[in-house]
Tab-separated table of C-alpha atoms in Angstrom:
chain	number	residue	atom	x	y	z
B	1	UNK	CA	-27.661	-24.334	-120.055
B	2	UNK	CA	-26.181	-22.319	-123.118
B	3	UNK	CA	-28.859	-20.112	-124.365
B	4	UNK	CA	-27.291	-18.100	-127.091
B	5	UNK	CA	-26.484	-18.861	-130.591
B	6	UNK	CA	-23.441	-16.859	-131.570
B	7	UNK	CA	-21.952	-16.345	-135.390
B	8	UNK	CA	-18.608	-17.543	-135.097
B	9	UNK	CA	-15.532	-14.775	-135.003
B	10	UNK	CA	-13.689	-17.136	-137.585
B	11	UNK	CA	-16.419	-16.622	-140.452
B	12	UNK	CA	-17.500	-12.708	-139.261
B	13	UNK	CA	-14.526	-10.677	-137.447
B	14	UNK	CA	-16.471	-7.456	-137.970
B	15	UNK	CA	-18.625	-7.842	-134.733
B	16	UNK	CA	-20.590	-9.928	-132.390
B	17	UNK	CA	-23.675	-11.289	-133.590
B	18	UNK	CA	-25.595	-13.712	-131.169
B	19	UNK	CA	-28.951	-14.508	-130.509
B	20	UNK	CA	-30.233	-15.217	-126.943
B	21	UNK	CA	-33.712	-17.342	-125.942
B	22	UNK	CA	-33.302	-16.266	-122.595
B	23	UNK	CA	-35.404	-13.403	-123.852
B	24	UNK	CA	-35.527	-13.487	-127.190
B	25	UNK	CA	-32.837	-10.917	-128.233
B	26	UNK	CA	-30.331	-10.050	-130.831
B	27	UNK	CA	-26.855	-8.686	-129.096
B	28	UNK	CA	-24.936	-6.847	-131.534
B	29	UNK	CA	-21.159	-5.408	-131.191
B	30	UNK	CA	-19.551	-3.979	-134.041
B	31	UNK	CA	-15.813	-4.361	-133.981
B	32	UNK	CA	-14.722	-2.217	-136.603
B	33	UNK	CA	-14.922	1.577	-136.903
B	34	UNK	CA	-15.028	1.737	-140.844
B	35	UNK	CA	-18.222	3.876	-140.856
B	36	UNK	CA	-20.647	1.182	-141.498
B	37	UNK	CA	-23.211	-0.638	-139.277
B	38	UNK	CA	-24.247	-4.252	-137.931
B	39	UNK	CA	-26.811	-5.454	-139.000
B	40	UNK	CA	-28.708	-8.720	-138.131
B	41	UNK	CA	-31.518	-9.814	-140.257
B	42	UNK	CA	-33.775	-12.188	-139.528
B	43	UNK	CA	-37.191	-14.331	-140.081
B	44	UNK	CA	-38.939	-16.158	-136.863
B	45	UNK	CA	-40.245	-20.037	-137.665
B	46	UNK	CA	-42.455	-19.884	-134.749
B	47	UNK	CA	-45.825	-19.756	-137.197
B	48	UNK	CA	-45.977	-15.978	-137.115
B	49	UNK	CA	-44.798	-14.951	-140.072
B	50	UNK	CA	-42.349	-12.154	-138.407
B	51	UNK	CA	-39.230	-11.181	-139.832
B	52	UNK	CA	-36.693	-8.018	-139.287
B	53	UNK	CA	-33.672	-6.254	-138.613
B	54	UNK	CA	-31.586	-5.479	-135.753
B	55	UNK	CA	-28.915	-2.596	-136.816
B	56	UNK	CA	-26.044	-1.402	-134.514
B	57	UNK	CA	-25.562	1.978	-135.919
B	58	UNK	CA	-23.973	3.956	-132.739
B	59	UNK	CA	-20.165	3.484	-134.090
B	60	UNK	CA	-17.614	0.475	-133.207
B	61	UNK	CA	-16.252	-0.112	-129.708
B	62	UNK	CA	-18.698	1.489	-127.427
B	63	UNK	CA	-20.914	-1.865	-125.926
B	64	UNK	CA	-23.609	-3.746	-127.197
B	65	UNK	CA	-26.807	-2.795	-128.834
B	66	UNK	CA	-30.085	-5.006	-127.512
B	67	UNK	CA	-33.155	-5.840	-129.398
B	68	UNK	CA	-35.640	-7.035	-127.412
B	69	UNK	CA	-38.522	-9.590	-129.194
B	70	UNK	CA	-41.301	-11.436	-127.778
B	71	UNK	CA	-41.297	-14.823	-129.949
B	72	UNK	CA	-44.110	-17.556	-129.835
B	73	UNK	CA	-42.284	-20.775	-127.313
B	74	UNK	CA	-42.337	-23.964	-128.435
B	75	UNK	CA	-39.574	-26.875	-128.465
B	76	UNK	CA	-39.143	-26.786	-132.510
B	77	UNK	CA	-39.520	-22.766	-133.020
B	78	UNK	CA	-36.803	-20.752	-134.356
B	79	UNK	CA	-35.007	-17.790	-135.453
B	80	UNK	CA	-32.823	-17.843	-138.534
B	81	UNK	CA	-30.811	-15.053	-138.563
B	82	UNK	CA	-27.352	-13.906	-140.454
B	83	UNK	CA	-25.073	-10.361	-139.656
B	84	UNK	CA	-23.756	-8.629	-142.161
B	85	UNK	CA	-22.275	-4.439	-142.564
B	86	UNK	CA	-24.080	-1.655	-144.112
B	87	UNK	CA	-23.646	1.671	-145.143
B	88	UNK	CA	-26.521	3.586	-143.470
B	89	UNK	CA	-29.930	2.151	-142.953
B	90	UNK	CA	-30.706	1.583	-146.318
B	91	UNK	CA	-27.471	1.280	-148.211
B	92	UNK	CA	-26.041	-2.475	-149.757
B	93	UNK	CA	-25.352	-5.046	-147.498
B	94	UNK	CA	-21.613	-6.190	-147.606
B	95	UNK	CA	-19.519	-9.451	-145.368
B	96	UNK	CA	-22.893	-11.531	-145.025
B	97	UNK	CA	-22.028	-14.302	-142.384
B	98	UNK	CA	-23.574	-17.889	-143.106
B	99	UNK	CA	-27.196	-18.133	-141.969
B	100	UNK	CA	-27.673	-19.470	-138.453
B	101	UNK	CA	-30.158	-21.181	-136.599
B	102	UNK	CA	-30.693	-19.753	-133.133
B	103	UNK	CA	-33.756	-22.032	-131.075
B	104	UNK	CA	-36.442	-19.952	-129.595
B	105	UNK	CA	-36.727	-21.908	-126.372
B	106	UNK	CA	-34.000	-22.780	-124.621
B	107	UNK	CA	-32.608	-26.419	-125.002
């Protein structure tokens, strides 16, 4: 059974953004040393109102970064998430992918 929901290369060739219900985590890989970070951002529809960010910021090329969550199961609950680059934690978010829909427990 597939468990993670990946944005595809084709509409974000800057890095590897997928997220996996077999643990409810974000794997990020940026691609692309231009000085700016992955980021993923996203908002849980699992009723608890939770939304955040997941930010590779260790440089391009050197494995994925992990960000563990603990979302509610249930058959309809989900994560919608998109990636996008930044420069620095704060700075303007630039090459925002489409937004996904990841589900929370596995189908």
């Amino acid at each position: 059974m597939e468990t993670q929901t990946c944005v595809p290369y084709f509409t974000f060739p800057l890095g590897t953004a997928c997220f996996d219900a077999d643990g409810d985590k974000f794997i990020l890989s940026d691609n692309r040393a231009d000085g700016e970070r992955l980021v993923v951002r996203w908002t849980a529809f699992d009723g608890s109102g939770r939304s955040g960010e997941c930010h590779d910021s260790d440089g391009a090329s050197n494995g994925a970064t992990v960000c563990n969550y603990n979302f509610r199961e249930g058959k309809n609950n989900y994560v919608r998430f998109q990636a996008m680059t930044r420069n620095g934690a704060k700075g303007k978010d630039s090459n925002i992918s489409p937004a996904l829909h990841g589900y929370i427990s596995p189908r």
